[in-house]
Coordinates of C-alpha atoms and ligand atoms in Angstrom, one line a residue:
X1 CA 61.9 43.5 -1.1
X2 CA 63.9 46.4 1.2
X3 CA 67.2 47.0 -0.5
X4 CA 69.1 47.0 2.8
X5 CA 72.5 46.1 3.5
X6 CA 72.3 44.9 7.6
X7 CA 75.3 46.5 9.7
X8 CA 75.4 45.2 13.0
X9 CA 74.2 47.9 15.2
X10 CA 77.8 48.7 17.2
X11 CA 78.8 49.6 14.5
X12 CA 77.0 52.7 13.7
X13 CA 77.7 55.9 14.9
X14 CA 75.4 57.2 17.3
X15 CA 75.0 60.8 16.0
X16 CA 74.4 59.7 12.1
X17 CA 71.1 58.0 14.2
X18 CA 69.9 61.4 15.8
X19 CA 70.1 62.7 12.3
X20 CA 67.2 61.0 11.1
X21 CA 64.0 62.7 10.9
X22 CA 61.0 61.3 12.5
X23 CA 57.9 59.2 11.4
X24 CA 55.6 62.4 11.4
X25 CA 57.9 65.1 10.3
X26 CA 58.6 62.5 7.3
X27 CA 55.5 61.9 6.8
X28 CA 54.7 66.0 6.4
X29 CA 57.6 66.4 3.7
X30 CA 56.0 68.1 1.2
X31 CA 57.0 66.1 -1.8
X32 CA 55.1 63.2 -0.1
X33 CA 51.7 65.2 0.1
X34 CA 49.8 63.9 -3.3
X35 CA 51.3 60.3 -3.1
X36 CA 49.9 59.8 0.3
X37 CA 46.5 61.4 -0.3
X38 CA 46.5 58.7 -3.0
X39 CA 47.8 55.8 -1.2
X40 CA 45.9 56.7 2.2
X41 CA 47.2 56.6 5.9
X42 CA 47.9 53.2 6.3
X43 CA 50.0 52.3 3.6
X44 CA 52.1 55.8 3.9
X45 CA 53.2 55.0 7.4
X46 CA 54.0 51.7 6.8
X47 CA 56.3 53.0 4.2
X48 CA 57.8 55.5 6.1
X49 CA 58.4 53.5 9.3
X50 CA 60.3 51.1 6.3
X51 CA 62.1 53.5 5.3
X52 CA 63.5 54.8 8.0
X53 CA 64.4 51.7 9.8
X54 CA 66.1 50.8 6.9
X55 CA 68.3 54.1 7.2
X56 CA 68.6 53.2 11.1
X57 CA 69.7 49.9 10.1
X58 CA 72.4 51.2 7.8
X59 CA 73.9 53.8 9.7
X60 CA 75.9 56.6 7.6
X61 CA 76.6 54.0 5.0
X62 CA 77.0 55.9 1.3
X63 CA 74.0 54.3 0.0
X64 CA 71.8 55.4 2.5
X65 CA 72.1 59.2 2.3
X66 CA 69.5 60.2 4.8
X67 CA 68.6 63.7 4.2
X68 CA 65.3 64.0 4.3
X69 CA 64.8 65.1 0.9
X70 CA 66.4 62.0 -0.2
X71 CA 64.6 59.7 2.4
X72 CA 61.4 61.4 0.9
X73 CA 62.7 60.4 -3.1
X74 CA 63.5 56.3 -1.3
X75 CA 59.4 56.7 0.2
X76 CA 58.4 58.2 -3.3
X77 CA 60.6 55.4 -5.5
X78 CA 58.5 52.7 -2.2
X79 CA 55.3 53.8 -3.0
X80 CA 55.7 53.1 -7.0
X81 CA 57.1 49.4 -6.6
X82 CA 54.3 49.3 -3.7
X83 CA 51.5 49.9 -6.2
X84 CA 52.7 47.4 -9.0
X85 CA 51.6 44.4 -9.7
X86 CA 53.0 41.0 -8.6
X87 CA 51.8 39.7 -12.3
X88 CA 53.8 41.7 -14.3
X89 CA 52.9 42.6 -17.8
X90 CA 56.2 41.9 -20.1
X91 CA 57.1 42.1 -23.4
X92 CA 57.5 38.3 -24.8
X93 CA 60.3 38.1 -27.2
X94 CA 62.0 35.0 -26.5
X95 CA 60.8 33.9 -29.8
X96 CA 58.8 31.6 -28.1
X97 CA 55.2 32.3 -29.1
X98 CA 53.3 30.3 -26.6
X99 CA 55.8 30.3 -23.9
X100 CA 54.7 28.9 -20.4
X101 CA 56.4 30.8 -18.1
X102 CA 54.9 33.9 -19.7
X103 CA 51.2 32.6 -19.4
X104 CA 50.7 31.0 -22.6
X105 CA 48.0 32.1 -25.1
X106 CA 46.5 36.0 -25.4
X107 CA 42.8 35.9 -25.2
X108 CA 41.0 37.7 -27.7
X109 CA 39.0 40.5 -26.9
X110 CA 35.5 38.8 -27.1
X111 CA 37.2 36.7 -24.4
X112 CA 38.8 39.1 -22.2
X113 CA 34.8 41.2 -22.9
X114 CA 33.4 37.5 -21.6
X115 CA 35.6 37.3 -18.3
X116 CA 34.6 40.7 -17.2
X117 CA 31.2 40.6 -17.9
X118 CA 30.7 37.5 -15.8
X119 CA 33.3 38.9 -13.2
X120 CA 30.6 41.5 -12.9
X121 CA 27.6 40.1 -12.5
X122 CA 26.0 37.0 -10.9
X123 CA 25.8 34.1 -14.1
X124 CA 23.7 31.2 -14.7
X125 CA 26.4 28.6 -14.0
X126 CA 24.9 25.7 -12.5
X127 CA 21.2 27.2 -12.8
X128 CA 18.7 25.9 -15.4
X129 CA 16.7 28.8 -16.5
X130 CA 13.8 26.6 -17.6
X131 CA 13.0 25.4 -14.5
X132 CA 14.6 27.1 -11.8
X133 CA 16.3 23.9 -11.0
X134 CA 19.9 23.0 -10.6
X135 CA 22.4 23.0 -13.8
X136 CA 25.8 21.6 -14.4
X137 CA 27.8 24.6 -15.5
X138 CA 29.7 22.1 -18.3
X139 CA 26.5 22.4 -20.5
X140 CA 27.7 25.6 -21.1
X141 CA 30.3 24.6 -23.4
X142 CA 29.4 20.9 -24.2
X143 CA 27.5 21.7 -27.6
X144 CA 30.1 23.9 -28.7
X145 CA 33.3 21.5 -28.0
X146 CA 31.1 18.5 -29.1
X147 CA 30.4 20.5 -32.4
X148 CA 34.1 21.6 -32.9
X149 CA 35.2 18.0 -32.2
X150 CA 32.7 16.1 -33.6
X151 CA 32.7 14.4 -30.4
X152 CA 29.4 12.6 -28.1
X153 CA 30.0 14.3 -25.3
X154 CA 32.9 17.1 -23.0
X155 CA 33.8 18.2 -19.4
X156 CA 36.3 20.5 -18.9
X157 CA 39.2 20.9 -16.3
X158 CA 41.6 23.3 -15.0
X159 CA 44.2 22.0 -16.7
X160 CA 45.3 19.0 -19.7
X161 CA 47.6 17.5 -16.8
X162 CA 44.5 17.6 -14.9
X163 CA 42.4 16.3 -17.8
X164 CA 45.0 13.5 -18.3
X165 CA 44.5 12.3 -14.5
X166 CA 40.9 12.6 -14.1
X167 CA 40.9 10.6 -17.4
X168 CA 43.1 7.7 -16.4
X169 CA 42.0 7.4 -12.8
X170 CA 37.9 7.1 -13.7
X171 CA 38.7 5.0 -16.7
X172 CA 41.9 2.9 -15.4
X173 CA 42.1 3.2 -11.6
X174 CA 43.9 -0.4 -10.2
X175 CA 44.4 -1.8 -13.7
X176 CA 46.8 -1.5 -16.3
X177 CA 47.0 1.4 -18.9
X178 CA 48.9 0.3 -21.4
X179 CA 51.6 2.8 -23.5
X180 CA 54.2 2.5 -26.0
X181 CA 57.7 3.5 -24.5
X182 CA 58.2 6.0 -27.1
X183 CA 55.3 7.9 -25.9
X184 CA 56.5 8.5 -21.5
X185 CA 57.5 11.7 -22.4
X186 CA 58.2 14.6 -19.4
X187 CA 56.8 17.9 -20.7
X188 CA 58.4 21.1 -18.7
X189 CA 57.2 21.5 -15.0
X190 CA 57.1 18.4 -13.7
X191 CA 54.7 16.9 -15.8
X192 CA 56.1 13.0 -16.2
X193 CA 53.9 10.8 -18.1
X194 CA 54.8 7.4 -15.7
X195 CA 54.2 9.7 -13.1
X196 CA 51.0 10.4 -13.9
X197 CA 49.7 7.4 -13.8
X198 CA 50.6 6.5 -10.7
X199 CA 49.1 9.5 -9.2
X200 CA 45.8 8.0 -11.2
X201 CA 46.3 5.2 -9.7
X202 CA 46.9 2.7 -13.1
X203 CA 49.5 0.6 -13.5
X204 CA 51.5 1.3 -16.5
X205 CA 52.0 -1.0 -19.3
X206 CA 54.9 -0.2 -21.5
X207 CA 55.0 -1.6 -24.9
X208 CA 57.8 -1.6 -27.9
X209 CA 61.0 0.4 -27.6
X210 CA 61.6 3.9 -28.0
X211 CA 62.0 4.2 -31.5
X212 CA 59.5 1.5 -32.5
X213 CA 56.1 0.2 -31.7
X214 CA 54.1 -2.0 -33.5
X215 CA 50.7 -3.3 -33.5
X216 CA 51.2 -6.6 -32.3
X217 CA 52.8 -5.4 -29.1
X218 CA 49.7 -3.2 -27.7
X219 CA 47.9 -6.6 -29.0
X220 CA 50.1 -8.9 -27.1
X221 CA 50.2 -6.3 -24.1
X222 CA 46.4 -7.2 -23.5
X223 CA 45.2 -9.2 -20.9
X224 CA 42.5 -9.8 -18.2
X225 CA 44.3 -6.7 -15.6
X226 CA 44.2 -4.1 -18.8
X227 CA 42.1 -1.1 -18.2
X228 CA 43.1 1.2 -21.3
X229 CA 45.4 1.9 -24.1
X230 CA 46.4 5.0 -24.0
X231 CA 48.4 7.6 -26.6
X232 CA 50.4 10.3 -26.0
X233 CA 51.4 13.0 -28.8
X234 CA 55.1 13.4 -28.3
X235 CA 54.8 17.1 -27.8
X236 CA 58.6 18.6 -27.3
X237 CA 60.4 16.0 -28.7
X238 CA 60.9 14.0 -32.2
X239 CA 61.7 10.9 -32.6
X240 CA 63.7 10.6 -36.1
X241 CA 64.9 8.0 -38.6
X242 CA 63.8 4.3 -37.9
X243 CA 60.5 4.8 -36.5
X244 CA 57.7 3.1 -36.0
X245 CA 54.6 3.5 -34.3
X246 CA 50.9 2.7 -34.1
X247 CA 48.1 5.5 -35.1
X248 CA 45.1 6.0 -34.1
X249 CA 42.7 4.3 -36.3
X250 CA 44.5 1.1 -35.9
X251 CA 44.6 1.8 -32.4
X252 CA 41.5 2.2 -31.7
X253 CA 40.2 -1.2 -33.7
X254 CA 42.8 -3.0 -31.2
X255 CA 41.3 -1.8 -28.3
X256 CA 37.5 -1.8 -29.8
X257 CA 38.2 -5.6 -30.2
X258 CA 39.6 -6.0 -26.9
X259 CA 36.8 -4.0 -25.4
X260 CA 39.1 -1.4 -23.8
X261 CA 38.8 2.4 -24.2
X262 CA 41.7 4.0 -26.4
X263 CA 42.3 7.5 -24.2
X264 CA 44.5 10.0 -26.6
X265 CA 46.3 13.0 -24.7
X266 CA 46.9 15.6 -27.9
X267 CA 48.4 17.9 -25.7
X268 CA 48.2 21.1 -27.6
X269 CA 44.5 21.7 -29.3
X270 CA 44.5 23.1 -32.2
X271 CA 40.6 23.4 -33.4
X272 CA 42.0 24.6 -36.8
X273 CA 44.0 23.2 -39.5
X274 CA 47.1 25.5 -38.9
X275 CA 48.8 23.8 -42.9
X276 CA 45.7 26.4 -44.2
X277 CA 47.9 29.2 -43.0
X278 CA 51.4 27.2 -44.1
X279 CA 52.2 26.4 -40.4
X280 CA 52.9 22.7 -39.7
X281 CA 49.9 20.1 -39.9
X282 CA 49.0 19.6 -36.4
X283 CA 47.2 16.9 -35.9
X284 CA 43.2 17.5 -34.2
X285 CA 41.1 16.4 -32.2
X286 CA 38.3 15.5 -34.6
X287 CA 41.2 14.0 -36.6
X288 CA 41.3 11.7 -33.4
X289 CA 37.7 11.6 -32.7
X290 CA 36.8 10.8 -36.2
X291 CA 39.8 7.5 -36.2
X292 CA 38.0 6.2 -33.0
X293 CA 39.6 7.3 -30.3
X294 CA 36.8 6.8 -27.4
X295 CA 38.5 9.9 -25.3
X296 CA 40.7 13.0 -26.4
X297 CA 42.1 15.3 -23.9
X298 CA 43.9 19.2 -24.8
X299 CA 45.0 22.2 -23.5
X300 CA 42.7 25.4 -23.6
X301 CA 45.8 27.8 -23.9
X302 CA 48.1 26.4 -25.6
X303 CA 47.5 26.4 -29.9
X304 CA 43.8 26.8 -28.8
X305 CA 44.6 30.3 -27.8
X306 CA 41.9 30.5 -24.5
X307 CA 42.5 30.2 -21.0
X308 CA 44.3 27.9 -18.9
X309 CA 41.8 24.7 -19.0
X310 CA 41.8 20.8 -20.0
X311 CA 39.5 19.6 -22.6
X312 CA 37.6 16.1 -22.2
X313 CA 35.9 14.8 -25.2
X314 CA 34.4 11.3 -26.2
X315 CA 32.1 8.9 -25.7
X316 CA 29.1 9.5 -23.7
X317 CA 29.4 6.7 -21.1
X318 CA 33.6 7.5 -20.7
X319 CA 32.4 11.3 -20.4
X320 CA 29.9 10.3 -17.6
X321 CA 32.5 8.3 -16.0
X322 CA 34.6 11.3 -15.4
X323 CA 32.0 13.7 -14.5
X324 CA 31.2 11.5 -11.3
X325 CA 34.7 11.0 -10.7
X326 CA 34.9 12.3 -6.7
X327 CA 38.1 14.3 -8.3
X328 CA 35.9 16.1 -11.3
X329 CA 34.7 19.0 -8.4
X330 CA 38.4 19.4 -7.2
X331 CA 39.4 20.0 -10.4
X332 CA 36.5 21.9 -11.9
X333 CA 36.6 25.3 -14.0
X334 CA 35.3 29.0 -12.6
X335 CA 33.0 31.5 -14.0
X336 CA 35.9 33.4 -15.6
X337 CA 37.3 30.9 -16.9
X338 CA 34.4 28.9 -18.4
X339 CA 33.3 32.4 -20.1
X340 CA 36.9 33.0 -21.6
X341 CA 36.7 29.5 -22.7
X342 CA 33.1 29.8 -24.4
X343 CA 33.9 33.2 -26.2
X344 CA 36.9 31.4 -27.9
X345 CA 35.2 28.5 -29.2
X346 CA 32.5 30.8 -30.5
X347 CA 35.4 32.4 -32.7
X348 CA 36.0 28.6 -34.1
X349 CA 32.0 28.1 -34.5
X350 CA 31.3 31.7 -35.7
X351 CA 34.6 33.7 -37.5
X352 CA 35.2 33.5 -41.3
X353 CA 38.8 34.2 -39.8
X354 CA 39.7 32.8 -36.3
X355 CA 43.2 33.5 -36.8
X356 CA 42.7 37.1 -36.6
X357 CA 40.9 37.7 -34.2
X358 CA 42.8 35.1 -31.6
X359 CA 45.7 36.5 -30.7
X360 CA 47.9 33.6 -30.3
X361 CA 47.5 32.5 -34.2
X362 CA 47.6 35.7 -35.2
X363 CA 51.1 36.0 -33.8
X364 CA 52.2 32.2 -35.6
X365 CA 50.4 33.1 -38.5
X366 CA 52.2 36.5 -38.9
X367 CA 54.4 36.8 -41.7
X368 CA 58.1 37.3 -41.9
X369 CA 57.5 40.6 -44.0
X370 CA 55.6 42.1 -41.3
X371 CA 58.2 41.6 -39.1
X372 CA 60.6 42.9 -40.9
X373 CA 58.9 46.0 -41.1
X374 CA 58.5 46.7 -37.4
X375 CA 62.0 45.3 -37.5
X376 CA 62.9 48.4 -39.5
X377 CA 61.0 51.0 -38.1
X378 CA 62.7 49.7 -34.7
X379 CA 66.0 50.2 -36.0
X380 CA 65.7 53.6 -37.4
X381 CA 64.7 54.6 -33.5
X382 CA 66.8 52.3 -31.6
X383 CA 70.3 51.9 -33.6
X384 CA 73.2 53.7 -31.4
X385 CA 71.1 53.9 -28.8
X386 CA 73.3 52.1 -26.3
X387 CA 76.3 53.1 -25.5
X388 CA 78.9 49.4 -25.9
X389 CA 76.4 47.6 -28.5
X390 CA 76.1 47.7 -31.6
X391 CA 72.8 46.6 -33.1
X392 CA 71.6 45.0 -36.2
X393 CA 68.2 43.4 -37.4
X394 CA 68.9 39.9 -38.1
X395 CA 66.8 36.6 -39.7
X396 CA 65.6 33.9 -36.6
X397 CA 63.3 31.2 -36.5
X398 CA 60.4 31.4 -34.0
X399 CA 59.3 28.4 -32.2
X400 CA 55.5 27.7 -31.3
X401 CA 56.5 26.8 -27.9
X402 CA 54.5 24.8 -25.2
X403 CA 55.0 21.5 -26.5
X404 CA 53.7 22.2 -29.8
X405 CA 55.1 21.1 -33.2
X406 CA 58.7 20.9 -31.8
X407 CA 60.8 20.4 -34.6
X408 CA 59.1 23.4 -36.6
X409 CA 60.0 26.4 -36.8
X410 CA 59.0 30.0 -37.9
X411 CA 61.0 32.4 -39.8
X412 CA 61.5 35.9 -37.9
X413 CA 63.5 38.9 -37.5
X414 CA 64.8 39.7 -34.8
X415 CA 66.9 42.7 -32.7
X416 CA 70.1 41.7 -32.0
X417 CA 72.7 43.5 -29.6
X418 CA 76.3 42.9 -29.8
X419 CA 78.6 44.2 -27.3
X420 CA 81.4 46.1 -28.7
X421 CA 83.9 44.6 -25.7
X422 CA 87.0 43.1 -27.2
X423 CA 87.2 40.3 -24.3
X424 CA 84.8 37.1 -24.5
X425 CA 84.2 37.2 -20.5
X426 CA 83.6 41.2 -21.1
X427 CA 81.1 40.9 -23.8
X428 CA 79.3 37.9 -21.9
X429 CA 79.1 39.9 -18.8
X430 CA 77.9 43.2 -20.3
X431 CA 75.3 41.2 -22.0
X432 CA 74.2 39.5 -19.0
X433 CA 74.2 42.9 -17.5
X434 CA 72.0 44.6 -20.6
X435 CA 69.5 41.5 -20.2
X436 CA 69.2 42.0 -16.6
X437 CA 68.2 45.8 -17.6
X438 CA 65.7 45.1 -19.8
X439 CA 64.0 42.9 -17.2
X440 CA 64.5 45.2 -14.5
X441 CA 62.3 48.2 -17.1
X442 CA 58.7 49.0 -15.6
X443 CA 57.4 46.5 -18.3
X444 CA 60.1 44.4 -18.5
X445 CA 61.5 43.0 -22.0
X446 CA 62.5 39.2 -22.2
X447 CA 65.0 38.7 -24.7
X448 CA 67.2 35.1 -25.2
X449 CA 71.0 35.3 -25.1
X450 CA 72.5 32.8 -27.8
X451 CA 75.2 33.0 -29.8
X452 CA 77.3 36.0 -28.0
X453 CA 74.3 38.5 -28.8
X454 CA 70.9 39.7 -27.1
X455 CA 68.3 38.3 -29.0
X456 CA 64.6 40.0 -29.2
X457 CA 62.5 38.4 -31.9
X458 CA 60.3 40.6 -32.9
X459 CA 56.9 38.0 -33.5
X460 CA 55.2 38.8 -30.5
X461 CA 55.9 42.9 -30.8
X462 CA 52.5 43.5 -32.8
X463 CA 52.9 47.0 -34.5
X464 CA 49.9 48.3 -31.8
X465 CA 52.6 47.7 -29.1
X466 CA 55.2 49.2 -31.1
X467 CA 54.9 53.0 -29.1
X468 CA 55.1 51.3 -25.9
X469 CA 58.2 49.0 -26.3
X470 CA 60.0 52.4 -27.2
X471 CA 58.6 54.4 -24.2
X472 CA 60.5 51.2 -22.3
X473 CA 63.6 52.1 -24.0
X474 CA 63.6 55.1 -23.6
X475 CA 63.8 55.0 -19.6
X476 CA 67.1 53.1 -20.3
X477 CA 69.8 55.0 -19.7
X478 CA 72.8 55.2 -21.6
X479 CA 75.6 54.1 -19.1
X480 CA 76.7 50.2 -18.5
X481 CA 75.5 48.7 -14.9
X482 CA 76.9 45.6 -13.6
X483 CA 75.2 42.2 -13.8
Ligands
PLP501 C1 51.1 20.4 -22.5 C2 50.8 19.0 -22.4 C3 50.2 18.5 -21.2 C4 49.9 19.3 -20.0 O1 48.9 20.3 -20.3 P1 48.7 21.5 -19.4 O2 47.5 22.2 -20.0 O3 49.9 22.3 -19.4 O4 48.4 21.0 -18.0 C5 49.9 17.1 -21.2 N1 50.2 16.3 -22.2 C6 50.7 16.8 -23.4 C7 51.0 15.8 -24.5 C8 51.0 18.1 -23.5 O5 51.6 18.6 -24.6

C-alpha cells in the first residue's frame, strides 16, 4: 500500500515538480543496479514510475524529500515490502497455542516432507495401481483413520464445518435433526450451529434447556419427521454447576432404538489421550466410536496437529451416504493436503512418541520449567532494552485455543513490558504504540495486552527459534513512535 498523503494538484508548486528526476535516469541510479538485476525490468519500472508519482503527487511536502538519492532509498525500502509475502510468518505468543487467526496447528516435518514431495511430482490420487483403473483418493487415508478410530469406514473434507454440513445434509436433509439447547453453540468466525443446519437443509429440533438435558426429552423429541440426533461438544464454552446432559452411550441406544443415526461433531480431534501427558482428558473419537455413535466428525488442525481438513468417520452405509452426497466433490481435499494429513496419522500409527515429533503437542505438552529457562535466557538479552518499559518475566496460563478444552489452562511464563509513563492514558498508549511495533518487525511478534502490560508468553518460542526472535529485536529501535 503507497504511503502517500494526496495534495490536490493546485496546490503544488510547479518548480518542486521539474525537480524530479525521470523514469530512466532513476532507474540508472547506481544504488538501484543489483536490486533490479534481481527483480528484472518489469517489476523495477513499475516501482519507479510508483515512486515517482507518488513524489509528483505530494509536491515539496517534508515527507517526500525527493532527491534522488532518497527517491532511490523509497525504490530500495519498495522493492523489499514488494518481495514479501502476503502470508506472513509471525511469532505466536498470544499464549494461545492453537490460535485460528494464526493458522492453527504446525505440521511436523514428515508432513511438511509429504506436501512437497507430492507438490513435486504427479501422485496416485484417484489411480488404482493394480489395475490401471480409476481410484477414490479417500482410500488413501481410510485404513489409517479407520485404525486410529476404530471406526467402519472415513472421508475427509476441507474443513469440520464442512464435515458437519456434508454430514447433516446427506443424513438429515428435509427432516428434523434433533439437539439439546445446551449444545447450539457459535464457535469464532461465523460458525453457528442453528445456522448450519439450515444451510444442510434439516430442520432443527431443540430439546431441554441450556443447563439441562435429559434422556427423556431426545426420547420424547422423536417422531415420524426425525432424521437424526445429533451432539455437539461445547468447544469454547462451559456450562457449570446444575448440569445435566445426555452422553453418548445412552445416546446412541435412544436413537439405535428409534432407528435414527446419532451424528457427534467433537470438534477438536485429539487421536491421543492428552491426561498421559497431564493435559486435560479430552474426550476421542474412538471414545465416541466405541459408545455408538454411528458418525463422528473433527478437525485435522486443531489438537490433531495436521492440516486444515474435516474428518468423517462411522458406519459404512452413513459413510457411503456422504461420499455420494453431490456436495462431497465441492468440498473434497487436494494432493497437499491429503499427503500432510496421511504423514500425521502415520505419527499416531507409527511413533513411540507423537507428541514430539507433532509440533502442536509438543508446544501443550511443554513444561513450565522449560519455559522458564528461555524465559531467562531472554531476559539477560532483552532487560533495558527499551527505552520507557521496564521488563520482567512473569507466571501466565496458556490456553489450548481453537475451541479446545476451554476452561483449562496451562501454566507459562511469559515477557511482560510495563511502561514506565506515570499517566494511565500515557502508559495505554505507549503500549498500544510498542504492540503496534512488534507487528510492524519483518517477522512480526503478536503479543496480548491485558492487565496494563505487553504480554508475550513464551510457549510457542521453542528454544530453536530463540536466535531469531532476538534478531527481531534487535531491528527495534530504541526511541517511542506513536500508535
Ligand atoms: C472447531 C469446531 C468446528 C469447526 O471446525 P473447522 O475445522 O474450524 O471448520 C465445528 N464444531 C466444533 C464443535 C468445533 O470445535
Amino acid at each position: 500500500m503507497p504511503d502517500t498523503v494526496s495534495v490536490p494538484q493546485a496546490s503544488i508548486p510547479q518548480d518542486s515538480r521539474r525537480r524530479l528526476p525521470s523514469v530512466d535516469r532513476l532507474l540508472r541510479h547506481p544504488s538501484l543496479q543489483d536490486a533490479i538485476a534481481h527483480h528484472g525490468h518489469k517489476t523495477s519500472l513499475r516501482i519507479v514510475r510508483e515512486i515517482l508519482d507518488a513524489a509528483r503527487e505530494n509536491g515539496d511536502s517534508p515527507q517526500m524529500p525527493e532527491d534522488e538519492d532518497s527517491l532511490a532509498q523509497q525504490v530500495l525500502t519498495r522493492f523489499a515490502a514488494w518481495q514479501r509475502p502476503q502470508t506472513r510468518e509471525v511469532f505466536n505468543l498470544t499464549g494461545t497455542v492453537i490460535h485460528t487467526n494464526l493458522g492453527r496447528a504446525l505440521l511436523s516435518e514428515s508432513a511438511i516432507d509429504a506436501l512437497t514431495r507430492v507438490a513435486r511430482s504427479p501422485v496416485a490420487l484417484e489411480y488404482d495401481l493394480d489395475d490401471g483403473g480409476r481410484g477414490d483418493r479417500d482410500d488413501l487415508i481410510e485404513g489409517l483413520l479407520c485404525e486410529l478410530t476404530g471406526a467402519e469406514a472415513a472421508t475427509v473434507v476441507n474443513n469440520n464445518a464442512a464435515a458437519v454440513v456434508l454430514t447433516l445434509g446427506a443424513l438429515g436433509a428435509g427432516r428434523e435433526a434433533i439437539v439439546s439447547r445446551g449444545e447450539l453453540i457459535e464457535i469464532g468466525g461465523a460458525f453457528r450451529m442453528p445456522d448450519i443446519m439450515a444451510a444442510a437443509g434439516c430442520r432443527l429440533h431443540e430439546v431441554g434447556t441450556t443447563n439441562r438435558t435429559h434422556p427423556r426429552d431426545y426420547r420424547e423429541a422423536i417422531n415420524e419427521d426425525s432424521g437424526l440426533l445429533v451432539k455437539v461438544h461445547a468447544s469454547n464454552y462451559a456450562i457449570e454447576g446444575f448440569t445435566k446432559s445426555v452422553d453418548e452411550r445412552e445416546l446412541a441406544e435412544i436413537a439405535q432404538a428409534a432407528g435414527l443415526p446419532l451424528v457427534v461433531d467433537l470438534g477438536s480431534g485429539a487421536l491421543t489421550d492428552l491426561a498421559a501427558f497431564g493435559l486435560p482428558h479430552e474426550t476421542l473419537p474412538s471414545d465416541v466410536i466405541a459408545a455408538g455413535a454411528d458418525v463422528v466428525t473433527f478437525s485435522g488442525d486443531k489438537l490433531l496437529g495436521g492440516p486444515q481438513a474435516g474428518i468423517i468417520v462411522g458406519r459404512r452405509e452413513h459413510i457411503e451416504r456422504i461420499k455420494r452426497h453431490p456436495l462431497k466433490r465441492a468440498l473434497r481435499l487436494d494432493k497437499l493436503v491429503l499427503a500432510a494429513l496421511e504423514a500425521t496419522l502415520r505419527h499416531y500409527r507409527d511413533d513411540d512418541h507423537p507428541e514430539r515429533s507433532l509440533p502442536t503437542l509438543r508446544l501443550l505438552c511443554r513444561n513450565v520449567e522449560s519455559i522458564h529457562a528461555t524465559g531467562e535466557r531472554l531476559m539477560d538479552r532483552l532487560a533495558g532494552r527499551i527505552d520507557g518499559f521496564t521488563l520482567e518475566l512473569a507466571d501466565c496460563m496458556s490456553q489450548l485455543g481453537s475451541g479446545s478444552l476451554p476452561v483449562d489452562r496451562l501454566p507459562s511464563v511469559a515477557l511482560v513490558w510495563h511502561s514506565t509513563h506515570a499517566r494511565r492514558d500515557e502508559r495505554e498508549r505507549s503500549l498500544r504504540a510498542l504492540a503496534a511495533r512488534l507487528r510492524g518487525l519483518e517477522r512480526p511478534i503478536i503479543g496480548r495486552i491485558r492487565e496494563g502490560a505487553l504480554w508475550l508468553d513464551l510457549r510457542c518460542l521453542e528454544e530453536a527459534h530463540e536466535a531469531t526472535f532476538l534478531a527481531q529485536l534487535d531491528t527495534l529501535h530504541g526511541e517511542e513512535t506513536s500508535a
